[in-house]
Tab-separated table of C-alpha atoms and ligand atoms in Angstrom:
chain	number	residue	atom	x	y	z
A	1	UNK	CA	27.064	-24.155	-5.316
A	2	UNK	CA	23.671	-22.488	-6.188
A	3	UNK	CA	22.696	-20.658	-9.101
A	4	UNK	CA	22.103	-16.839	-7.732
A	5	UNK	CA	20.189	-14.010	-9.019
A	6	UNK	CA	20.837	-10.928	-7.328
A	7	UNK	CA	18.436	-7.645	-8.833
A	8	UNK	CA	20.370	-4.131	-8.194
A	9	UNK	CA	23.384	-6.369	-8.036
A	10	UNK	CA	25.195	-3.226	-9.191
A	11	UNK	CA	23.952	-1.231	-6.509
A	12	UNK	CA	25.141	-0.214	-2.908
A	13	UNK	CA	24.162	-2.986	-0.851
A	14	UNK	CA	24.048	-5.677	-4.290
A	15	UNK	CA	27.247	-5.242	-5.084
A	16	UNK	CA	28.554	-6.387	-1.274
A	17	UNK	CA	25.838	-9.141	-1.851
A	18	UNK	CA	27.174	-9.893	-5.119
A	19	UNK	CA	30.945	-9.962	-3.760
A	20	UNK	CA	29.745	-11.656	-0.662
A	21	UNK	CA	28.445	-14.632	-3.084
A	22	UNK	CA	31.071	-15.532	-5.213
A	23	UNK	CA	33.347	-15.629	-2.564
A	24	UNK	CA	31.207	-18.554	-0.769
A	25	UNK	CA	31.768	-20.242	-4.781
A	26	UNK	CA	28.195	-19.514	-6.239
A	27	UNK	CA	27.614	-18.635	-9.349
A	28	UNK	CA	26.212	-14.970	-9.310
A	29	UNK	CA	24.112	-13.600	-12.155
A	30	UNK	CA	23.556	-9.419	-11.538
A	31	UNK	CA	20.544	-7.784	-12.558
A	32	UNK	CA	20.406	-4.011	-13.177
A	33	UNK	CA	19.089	-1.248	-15.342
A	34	UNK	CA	21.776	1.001	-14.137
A	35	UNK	CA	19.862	3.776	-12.572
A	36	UNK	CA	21.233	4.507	-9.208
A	37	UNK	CA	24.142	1.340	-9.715
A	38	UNK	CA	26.723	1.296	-11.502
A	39	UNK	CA	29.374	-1.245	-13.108
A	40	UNK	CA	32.138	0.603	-11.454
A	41	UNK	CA	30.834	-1.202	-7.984
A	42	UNK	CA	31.582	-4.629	-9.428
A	43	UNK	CA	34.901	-3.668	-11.802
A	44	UNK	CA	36.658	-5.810	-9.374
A	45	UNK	CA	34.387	-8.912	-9.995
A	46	UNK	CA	34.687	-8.962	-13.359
A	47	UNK	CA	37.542	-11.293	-13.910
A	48	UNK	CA	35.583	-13.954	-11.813
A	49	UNK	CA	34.003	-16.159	-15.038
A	50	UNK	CA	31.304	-16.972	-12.299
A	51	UNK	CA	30.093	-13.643	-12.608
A	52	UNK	CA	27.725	-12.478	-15.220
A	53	UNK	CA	25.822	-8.702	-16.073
A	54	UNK	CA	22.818	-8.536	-17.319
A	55	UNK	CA	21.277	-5.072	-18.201
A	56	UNK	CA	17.343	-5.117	-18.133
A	57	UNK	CA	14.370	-3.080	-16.671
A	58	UNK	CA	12.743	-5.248	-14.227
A	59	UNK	CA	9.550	-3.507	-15.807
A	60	UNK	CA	9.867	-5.835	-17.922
A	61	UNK	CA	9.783	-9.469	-17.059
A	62	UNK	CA	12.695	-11.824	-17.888
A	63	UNK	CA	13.406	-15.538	-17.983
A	64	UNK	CA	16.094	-17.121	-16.041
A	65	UNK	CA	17.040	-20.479	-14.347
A	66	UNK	CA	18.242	-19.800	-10.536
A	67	UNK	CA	18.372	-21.292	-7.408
A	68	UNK	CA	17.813	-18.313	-5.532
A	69	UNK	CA	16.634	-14.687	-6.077
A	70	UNK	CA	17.663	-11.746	-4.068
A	71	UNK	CA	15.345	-9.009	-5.009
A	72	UNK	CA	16.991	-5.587	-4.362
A	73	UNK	CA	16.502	-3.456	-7.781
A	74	UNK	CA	14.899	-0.099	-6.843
A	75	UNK	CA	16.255	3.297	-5.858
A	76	UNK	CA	16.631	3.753	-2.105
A	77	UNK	CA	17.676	6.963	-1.555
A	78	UNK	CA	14.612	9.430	-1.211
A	79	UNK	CA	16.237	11.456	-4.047
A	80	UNK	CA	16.493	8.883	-6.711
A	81	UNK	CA	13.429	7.413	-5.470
A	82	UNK	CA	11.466	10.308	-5.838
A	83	UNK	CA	12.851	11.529	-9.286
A	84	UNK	CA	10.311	9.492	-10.870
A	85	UNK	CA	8.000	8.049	-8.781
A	86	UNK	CA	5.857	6.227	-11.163
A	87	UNK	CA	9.046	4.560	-12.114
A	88	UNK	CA	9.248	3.542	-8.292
A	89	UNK	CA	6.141	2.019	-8.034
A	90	UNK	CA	6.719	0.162	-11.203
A	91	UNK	CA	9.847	-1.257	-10.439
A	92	UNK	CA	8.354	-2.210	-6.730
A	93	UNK	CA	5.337	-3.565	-8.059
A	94	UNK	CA	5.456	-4.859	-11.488
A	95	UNK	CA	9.303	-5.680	-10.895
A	96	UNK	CA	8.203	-7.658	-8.047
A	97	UNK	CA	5.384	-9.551	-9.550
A	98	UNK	CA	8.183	-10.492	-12.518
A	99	UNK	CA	10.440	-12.117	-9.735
A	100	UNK	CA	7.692	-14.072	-8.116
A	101	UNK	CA	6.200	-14.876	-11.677
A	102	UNK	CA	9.936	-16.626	-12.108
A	103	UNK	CA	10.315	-17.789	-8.898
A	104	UNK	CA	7.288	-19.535	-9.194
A	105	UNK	CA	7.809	-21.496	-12.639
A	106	UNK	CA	11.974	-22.218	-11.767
A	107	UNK	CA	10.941	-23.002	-7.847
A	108	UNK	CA	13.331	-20.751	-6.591
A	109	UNK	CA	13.818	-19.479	-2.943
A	110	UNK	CA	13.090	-15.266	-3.396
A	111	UNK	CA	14.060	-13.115	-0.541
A	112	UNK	CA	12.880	-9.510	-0.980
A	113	UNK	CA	14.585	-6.289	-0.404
A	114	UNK	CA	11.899	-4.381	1.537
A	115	UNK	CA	12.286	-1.175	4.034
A	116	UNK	CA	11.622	0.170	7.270
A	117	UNK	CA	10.043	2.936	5.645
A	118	UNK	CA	7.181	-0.063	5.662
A	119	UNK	CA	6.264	1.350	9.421
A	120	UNK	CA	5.947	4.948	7.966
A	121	UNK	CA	6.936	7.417	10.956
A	122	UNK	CA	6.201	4.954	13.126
A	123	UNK	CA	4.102	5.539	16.305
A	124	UNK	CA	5.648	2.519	18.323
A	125	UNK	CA	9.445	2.566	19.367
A	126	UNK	CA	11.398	0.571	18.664
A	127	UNK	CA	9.738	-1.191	15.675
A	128	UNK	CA	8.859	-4.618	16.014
A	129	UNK	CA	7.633	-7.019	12.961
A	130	UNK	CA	4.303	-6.835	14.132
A	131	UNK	CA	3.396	-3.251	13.894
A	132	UNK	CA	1.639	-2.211	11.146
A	133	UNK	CA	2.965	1.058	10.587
A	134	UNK	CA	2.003	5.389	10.234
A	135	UNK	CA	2.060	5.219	6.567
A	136	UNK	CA	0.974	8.780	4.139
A	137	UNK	CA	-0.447	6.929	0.948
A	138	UNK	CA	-0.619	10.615	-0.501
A	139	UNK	CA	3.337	11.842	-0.093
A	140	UNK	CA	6.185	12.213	-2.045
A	141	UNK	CA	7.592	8.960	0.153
A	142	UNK	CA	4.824	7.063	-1.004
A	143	UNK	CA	5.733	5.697	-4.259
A	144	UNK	CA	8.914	3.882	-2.310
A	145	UNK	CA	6.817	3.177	1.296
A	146	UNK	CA	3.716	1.969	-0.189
A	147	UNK	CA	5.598	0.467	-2.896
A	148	UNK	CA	7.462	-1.695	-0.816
A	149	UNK	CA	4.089	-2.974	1.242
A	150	UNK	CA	2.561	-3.811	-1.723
A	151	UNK	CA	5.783	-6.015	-2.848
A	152	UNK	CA	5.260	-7.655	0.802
A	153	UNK	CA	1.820	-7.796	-0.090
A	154	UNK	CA	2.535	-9.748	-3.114
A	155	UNK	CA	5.222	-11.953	-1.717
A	156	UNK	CA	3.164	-13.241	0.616
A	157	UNK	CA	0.071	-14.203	-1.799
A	158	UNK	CA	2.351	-16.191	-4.027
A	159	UNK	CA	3.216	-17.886	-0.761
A	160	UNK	CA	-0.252	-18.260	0.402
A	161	UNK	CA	-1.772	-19.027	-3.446
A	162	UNK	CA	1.202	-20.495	-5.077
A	163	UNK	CA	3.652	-22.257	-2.453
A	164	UNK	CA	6.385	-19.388	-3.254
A	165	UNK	CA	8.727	-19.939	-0.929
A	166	UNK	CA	9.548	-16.477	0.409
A	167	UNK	CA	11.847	-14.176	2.492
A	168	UNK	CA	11.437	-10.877	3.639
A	169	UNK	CA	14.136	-8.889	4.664
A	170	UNK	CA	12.905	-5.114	6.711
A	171	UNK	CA	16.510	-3.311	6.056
A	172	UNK	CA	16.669	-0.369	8.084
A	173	UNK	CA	19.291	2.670	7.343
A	174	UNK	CA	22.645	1.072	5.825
A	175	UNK	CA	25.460	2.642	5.116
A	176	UNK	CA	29.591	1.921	4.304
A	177	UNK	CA	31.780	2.029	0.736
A	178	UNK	CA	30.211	2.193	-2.800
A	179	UNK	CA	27.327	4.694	-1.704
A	180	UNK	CA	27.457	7.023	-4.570
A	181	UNK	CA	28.401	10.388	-3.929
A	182	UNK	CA	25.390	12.271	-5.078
A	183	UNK	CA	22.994	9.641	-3.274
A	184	UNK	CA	21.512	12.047	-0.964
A	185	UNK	CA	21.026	9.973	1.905
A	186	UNK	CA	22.534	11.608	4.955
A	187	UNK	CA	25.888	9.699	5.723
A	188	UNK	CA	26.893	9.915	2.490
A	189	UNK	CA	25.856	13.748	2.261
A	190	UNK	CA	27.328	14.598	5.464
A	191	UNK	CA	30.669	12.978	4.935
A	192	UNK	CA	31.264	14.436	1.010
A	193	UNK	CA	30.091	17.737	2.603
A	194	UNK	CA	32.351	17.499	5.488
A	195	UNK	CA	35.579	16.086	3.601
A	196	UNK	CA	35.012	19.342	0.714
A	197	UNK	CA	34.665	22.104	3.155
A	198	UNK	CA	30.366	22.281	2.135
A	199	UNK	CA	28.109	23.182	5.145
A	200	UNK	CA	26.629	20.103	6.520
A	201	UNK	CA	23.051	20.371	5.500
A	202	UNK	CA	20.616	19.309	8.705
A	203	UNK	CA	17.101	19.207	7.693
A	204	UNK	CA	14.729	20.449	10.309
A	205	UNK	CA	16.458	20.334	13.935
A	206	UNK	CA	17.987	17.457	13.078
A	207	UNK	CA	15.993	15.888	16.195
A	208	UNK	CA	14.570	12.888	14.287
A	209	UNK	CA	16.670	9.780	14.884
A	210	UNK	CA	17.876	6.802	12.598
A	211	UNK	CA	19.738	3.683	13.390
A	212	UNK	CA	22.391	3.151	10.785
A	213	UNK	CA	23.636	-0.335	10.300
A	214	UNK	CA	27.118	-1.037	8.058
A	215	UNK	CA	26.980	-2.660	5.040
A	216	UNK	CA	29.027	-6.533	6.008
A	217	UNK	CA	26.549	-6.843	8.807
A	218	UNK	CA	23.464	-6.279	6.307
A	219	UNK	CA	24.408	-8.379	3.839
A	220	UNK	CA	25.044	-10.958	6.540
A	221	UNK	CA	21.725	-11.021	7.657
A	222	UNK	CA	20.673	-10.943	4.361
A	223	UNK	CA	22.658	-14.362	3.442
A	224	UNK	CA	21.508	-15.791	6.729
A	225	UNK	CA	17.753	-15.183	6.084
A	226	UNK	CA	17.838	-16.970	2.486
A	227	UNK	CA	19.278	-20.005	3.914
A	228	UNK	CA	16.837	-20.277	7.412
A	229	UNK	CA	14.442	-22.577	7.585
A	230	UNK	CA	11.381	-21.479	5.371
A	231	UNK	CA	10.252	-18.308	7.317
A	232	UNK	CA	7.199	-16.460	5.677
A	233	UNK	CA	7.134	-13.279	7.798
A	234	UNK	CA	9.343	-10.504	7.547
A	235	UNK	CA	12.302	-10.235	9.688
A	236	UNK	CA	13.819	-6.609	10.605
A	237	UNK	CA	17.647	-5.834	9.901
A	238	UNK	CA	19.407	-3.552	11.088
A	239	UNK	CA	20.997	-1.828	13.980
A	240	UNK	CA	19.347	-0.772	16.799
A	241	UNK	CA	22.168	1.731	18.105
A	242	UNK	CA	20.117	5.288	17.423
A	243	UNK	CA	21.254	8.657	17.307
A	244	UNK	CA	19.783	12.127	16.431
A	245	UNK	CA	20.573	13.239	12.720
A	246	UNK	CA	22.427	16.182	14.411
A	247	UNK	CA	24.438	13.808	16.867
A	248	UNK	CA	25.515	12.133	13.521
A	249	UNK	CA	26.843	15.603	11.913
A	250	UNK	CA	28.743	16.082	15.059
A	251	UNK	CA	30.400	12.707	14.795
A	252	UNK	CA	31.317	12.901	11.402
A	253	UNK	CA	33.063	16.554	11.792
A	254	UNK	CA	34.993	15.411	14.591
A	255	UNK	CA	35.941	12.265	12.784
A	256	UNK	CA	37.041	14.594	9.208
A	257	UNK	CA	38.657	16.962	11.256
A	258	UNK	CA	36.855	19.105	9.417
A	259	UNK	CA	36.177	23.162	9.327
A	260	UNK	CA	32.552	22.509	7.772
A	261	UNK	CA	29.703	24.265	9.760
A	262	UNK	CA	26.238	23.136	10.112
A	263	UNK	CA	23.208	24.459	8.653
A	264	UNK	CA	19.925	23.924	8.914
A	265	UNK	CA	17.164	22.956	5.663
A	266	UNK	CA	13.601	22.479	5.753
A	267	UNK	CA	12.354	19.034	7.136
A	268	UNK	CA	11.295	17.187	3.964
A	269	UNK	CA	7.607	16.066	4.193
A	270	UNK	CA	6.720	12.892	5.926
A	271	UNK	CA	9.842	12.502	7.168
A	272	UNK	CA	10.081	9.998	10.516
A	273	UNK	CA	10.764	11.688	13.394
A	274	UNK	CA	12.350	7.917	14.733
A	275	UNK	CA	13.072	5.195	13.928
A	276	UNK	CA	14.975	1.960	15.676
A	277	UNK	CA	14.651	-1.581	14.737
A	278	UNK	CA	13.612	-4.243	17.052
A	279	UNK	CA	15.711	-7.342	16.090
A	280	UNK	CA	14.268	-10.067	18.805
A	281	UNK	CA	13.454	-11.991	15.505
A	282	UNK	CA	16.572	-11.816	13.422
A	283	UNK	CA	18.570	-12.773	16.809
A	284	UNK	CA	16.286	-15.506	17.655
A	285	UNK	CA	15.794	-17.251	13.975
A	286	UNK	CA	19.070	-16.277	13.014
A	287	UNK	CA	21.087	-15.750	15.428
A	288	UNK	CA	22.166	-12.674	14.099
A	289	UNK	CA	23.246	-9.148	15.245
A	290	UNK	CA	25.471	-6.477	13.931
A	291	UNK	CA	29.076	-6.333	14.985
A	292	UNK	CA	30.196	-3.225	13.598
A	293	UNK	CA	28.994	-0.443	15.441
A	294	UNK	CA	28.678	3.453	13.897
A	295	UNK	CA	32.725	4.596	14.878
A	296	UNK	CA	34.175	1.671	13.543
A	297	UNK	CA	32.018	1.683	10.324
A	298	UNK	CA	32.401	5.366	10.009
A	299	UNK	CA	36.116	4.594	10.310
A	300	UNK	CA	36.123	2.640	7.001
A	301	UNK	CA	33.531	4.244	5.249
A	302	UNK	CA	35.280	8.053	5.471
A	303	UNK	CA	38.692	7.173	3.627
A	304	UNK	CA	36.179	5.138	0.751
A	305	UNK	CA	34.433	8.829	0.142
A	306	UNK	CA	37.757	10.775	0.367
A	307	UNK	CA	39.557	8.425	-2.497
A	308	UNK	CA	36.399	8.644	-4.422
A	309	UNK	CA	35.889	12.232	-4.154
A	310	UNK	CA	39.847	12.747	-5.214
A	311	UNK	CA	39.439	10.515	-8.049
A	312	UNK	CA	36.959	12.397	-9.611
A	313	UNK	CA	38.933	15.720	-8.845
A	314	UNK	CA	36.755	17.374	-5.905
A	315	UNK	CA	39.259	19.632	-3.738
A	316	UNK	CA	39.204	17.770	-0.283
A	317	UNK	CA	40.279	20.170	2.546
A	318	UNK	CA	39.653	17.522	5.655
A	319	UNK	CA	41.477	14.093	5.808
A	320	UNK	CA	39.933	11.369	7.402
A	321	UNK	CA	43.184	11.094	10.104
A	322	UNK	CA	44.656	15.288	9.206
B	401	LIG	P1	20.887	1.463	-4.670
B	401	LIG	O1	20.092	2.558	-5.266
B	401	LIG	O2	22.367	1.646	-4.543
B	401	LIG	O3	20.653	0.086	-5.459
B	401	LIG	C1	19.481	-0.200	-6.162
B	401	LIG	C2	19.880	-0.880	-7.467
B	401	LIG	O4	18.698	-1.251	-8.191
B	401	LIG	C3	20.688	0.026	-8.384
B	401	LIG	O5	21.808	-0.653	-8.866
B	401	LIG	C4	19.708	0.390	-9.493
B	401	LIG	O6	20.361	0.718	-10.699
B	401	LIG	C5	18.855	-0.857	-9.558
B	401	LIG	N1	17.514	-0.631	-10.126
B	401	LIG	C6	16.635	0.344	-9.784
B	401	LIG	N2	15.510	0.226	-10.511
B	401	LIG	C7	15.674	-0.848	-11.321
B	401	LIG	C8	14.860	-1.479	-12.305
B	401	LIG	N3	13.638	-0.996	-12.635
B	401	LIG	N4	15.353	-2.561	-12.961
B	401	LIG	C9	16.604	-3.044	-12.678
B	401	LIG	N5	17.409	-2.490	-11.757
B	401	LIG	C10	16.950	-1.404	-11.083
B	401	LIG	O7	20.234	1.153	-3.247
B	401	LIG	P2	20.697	0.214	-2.057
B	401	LIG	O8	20.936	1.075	-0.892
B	401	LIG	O9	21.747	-0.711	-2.504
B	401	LIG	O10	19.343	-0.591	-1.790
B	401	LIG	C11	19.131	-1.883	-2.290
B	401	LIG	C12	17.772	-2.385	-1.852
B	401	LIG	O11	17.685	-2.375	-0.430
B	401	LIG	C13	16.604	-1.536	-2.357
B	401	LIG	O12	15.533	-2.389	-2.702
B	401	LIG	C14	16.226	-0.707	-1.157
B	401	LIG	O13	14.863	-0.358	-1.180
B	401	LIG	C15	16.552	-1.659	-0.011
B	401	LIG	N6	16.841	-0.898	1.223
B	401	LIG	C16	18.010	-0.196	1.348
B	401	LIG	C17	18.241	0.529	2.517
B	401	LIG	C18	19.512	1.293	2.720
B	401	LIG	O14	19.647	1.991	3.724
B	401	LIG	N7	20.494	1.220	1.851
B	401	LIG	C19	17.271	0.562	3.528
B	401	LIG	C20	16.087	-0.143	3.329
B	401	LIG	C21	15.882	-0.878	2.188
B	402	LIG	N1	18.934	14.259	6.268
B	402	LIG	C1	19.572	15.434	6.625
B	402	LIG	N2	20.455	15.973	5.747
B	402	LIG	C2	20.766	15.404	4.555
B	402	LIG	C3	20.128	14.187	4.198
B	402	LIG	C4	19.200	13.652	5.078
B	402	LIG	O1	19.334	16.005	7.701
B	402	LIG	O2	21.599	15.969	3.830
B	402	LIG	C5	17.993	13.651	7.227
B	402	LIG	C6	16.634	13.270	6.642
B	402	LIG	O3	15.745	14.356	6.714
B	402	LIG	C7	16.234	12.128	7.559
B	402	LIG	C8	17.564	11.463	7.935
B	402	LIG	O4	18.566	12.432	7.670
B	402	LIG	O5	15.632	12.615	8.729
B	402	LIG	C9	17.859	10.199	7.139
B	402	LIG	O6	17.709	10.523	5.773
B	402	LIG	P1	18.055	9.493	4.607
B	402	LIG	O7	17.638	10.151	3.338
B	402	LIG	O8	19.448	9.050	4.755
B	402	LIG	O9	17.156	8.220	4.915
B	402	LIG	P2	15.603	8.022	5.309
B	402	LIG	O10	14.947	9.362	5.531
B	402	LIG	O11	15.036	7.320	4.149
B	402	LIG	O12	15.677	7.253	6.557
């Protein structure tokens, strides 16, 4: 039983981390300032006396004893991400040096939360560990893309200058239960649109592509990276099944039943026009892959946003099997 810190334990993908956890009998210690998480993701945690909340700003730095640190705080959706982007790069850069700084003096194993958006709109297909990436330092995406190289950056000079012993996890598009419903990112947009009757907003021709990978299979890899061997080089996760943004609005009106149409918004700046992960290393070191592919994840994801979206009294006009 290890001592585990998890940062945006309250989040999307923290709080599956967070359940995933205490299940296996550690003791799990959540970190989050609340912005895009919320407690409501780990209500049904909270009778576990194995659990424990802590609110605080990684901004600021904080002393803990762990075993292990999972380092997910920071907004991930380009909406919450770009609200404030100072904020972003703070929390990627001065929240990152915090959980080195501790993971230096307590010796603990730190596995970072970083992003495909690392390879920018990439140039090589599908992306593989070793390309650098197509990356606007000037953007609006810049505060989260460069902000994530720069935590990279950082991880691996306490590993180089201090012995840190490091992970680095390259999550591409996840998805599944406990997205919030205003996140903005495009599954959970398309399915609250489709289930409430709202035009299914496509940005651009909805040409670009993303590889969406559900939320057990992340957090898998995620569990399986922190206990490899030591591994100082990141490791891409997520699933390489890819499909045009509009083939994805298709798929979830025919799987809502719903009378939604589709309409088209401008193509935000910068955005990728592909992107597919290259897992050769995640198979190979951890002889992991996803399992769930996009029907059967959409399958359980769909009823999670219609119970939400009646609980908090939207008017629902599709069912997930009307
Ligand atoms: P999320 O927004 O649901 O979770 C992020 C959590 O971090 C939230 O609970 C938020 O309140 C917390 N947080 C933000 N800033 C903080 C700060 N300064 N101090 C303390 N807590 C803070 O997002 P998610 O989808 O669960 O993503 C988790 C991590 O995975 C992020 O680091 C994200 O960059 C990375 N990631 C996610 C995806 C994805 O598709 N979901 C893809 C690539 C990378
Ligand atoms: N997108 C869209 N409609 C939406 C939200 C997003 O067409 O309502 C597009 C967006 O432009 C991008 C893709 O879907 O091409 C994935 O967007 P998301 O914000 O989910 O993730 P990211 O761009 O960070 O991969």
């Amino acid at each position: 039983m290890a001592r585990v810190l998890v940062t945006g334990g309250a989040g999307f993908i923290g709080s599956h981390l967070v359940e995933r956890l205490l299940s296996q009998g550690h003791e799990v210690i959540s970190l989050d300032n609340y912005f895009t998480g919320s407690k409501a993701n780990l209500l049904h945690l909270l009778d576990n006396p194995w659990l424990e909340l802590i609110r605080h700003d990684l901004v600021n730095p904080i002393m803990l004893e762990v075993d292990q640190i999972y380092h997910l705080a920071c907004p991930a959706s380009p909406v919450h991400y770009q609200y404030n982007p100072v904020k972003t790069i703070k929390t990627n850069v001065l929240g990152t040096l915090h959980m080195l700084g501790l993971a230096k003096r307590v010796k603990a194993v730190i596995l970072l939360a970083s992003t495909s958006e690392v390879y920018g709109d990439p140039l090589v297909h599908p992306q593989r560990e070793d390309y650098w990436g197509n990356v606007n330092c000037l953007g609006p995406r810049s505060c989260y893309d460069e902000g994530k190289r720069v935590a990279e950056t950082l991880m691996m000079d306490y590993h180089r200058q201090n012995g840190v012993d490091i992970r680095i996890a390259r999550i591409f598009n996840t998805y599944g239960p406990r997205m919030a419903i205003n996140d903005g990112r495009v599954i959970s947009n398309f399915i609250v649109q489709a289930l409430t009757g709202q035009e299914l907003t496509v940005y651009g021709q909805g040409t670009q592509t993303r590889s969406f990978c559900y939320v057990s299979d992340l957090v898998e890899g995620l569990v399986r990276l922190m206990n490899c061997e030591a591994f100082a080089a990141p490791v891409n996760l997520g699933n390489p099944e890819e499909l045009t943004i509009m083939e994805m609005a298709r798929k979830i009106l025919a799987m809502t039943g719903s009378p939604s149409k589709i309409a088209h918004r401008p193509l935000p700046p910068d955005d990728p026009v592909q992107r597919r992960p290259d897992i050769g290393r995640a198979r190979e070191l951890l002889g992991w892959q996803p399992t769930v592919g996009l029907e059967a994840g959409l399958t359980a994801t769909i009823p999670y946003f219609a119970a939400k979206l009646q609980e908090e009294n939207y008017q629902v006009v599709a069912h997930p099997h009307g």
